[in-house]
CSV table of C-alpha atoms in Angstrom, one decimal:
chain,number,residue,atom,x,y,z
A,30,SER,CA,51.9,6.8,-39.3
A,31,ALA,CA,49.9,8.6,-36.6
A,32,ALA,CA,52.9,9.4,-34.5
A,33,PRO,CA,54.1,12.5,-36.5
A,34,ALA,CA,50.6,13.9,-36.6
A,35,GLN,CA,50.3,13.4,-32.8
A,36,ASP,CA,53.7,15.0,-32.3
A,37,LEU,CA,52.6,18.0,-34.3
A,38,GLN,CA,49.4,18.2,-32.2
A,39,ILE,CA,51.4,18.2,-29.0
A,40,LEU,CA,53.6,21.0,-30.4
A,41,ASP,CA,50.5,23.0,-31.2
A,42,VAL,CA,49.2,22.5,-27.7
A,43,HIS,CA,52.6,23.6,-26.3
A,44,ARG,CA,52.5,26.8,-28.4
A,45,ALA,CA,48.9,27.5,-27.4
A,46,LEU,CA,49.9,26.9,-23.8
A,47,ASP,CA,52.8,29.3,-24.0
A,48,GLU,CA,50.4,32.0,-25.3
A,49,LEU,CA,47.8,31.1,-22.6
A,50,GLU,CA,50.5,31.5,-19.9
A,51,LYS,CA,51.0,35.1,-20.9
A,52,LEU,CA,47.3,35.7,-20.5
A,53,ASP,CA,46.5,33.5,-17.5
A,54,ALA,CA,49.3,31.8,-15.7
A,55,PHE,CA,46.8,29.9,-13.4
A,56,GLN,CA,45.0,28.3,-16.4
A,57,SER,CA,48.3,27.5,-18.0
A,58,ARG,CA,49.5,25.7,-14.9
A,59,LEU,CA,46.2,23.9,-14.6
A,60,VAL,CA,46.5,22.6,-18.2
A,61,GLU,CA,50.0,21.4,-17.5
A,62,LEU,CA,48.9,19.5,-14.4
A,63,ARG,CA,45.8,17.9,-16.1
A,64,TYR,CA,46.9,17.4,-19.6
A,65,PHE,CA,50.6,16.6,-19.2
A,66,GLY,CA,50.7,15.6,-15.6
A,67,GLY,CA,47.6,13.4,-15.8
A,68,LEU,CA,46.3,14.7,-12.4
A,69,SER,CA,42.6,14.3,-11.5
A,70,LEU,CA,40.4,17.2,-10.7
A,71,ASP,CA,40.9,16.6,-7.0
A,72,GLU,CA,44.6,16.2,-7.3
A,73,THR,CA,44.9,19.4,-9.4
A,74,ALA,CA,42.8,21.3,-6.8
A,75,GLU,CA,45.1,20.1,-4.0
A,76,VAL,CA,48.3,21.1,-5.8
A,77,LEU,CA,46.9,24.5,-6.8
A,78,GLY,CA,45.3,25.1,-3.4
A,79,VAL,CA,41.8,25.9,-4.8
A,80,SER,CA,38.4,24.2,-4.8
A,81,VAL,CA,37.5,21.4,-7.2
A,82,SER,CA,34.7,23.6,-8.5
A,83,THR,CA,37.3,26.3,-9.4
A,84,VAL,CA,39.4,23.7,-11.2
A,85,LYS,CA,36.4,22.5,-13.1
A,86,ARG,CA,35.4,26.0,-14.2
A,87,GLU,CA,39.0,27.1,-15.1
A,88,TRP,CA,39.7,23.7,-16.9
A,89,ILE,CA,36.7,24.3,-19.2
A,90,LEU,CA,37.8,27.9,-19.9
A,91,ALA,CA,41.4,26.8,-20.6
A,92,LYS,CA,40.4,23.9,-22.9
A,93,THR,CA,38.0,26.1,-24.8
A,94,TRP,CA,40.7,28.8,-25.2
A,95,ILE,CA,43.3,26.3,-26.4
A,96,ARG,CA,40.9,24.7,-28.9
A,97,ARG,CA,39.9,28.0,-30.3
A,98,ARG,CA,43.6,29.1,-30.6
A,99,MET,CA,44.5,25.8,-32.3
A,100,LEU,CA,41.6,26.2,-34.8
A,101,GLU,CA,42.7,29.8,-35.6
A,102,SER,CA,46.3,28.5,-36.3
A,103,GLY,CA,45.0,25.7,-38.5
A,104,GLY,CA,45.8,22.9,-36.1
A,105,PRO,CA,43.5,20.1,-35.1
A,106,ALA,CA,41.1,20.8,-32.3
């Protein structure tokens, strides 16, 4: 079944997100809003009080960091 693998991937994302929060709390919050909250770029910018261009830039950086971290830990990217 795909569900256990998906559950493990979500746990991997949570672990990576915990590590990211220690390095960059803003990016961590952005990932929470976008990935788990399902907010759009515009909605995320409004919640965080920043421009959409800032959200776009930081979203790319955060996703890249999390993917790299998950690859290093042997999880799926």
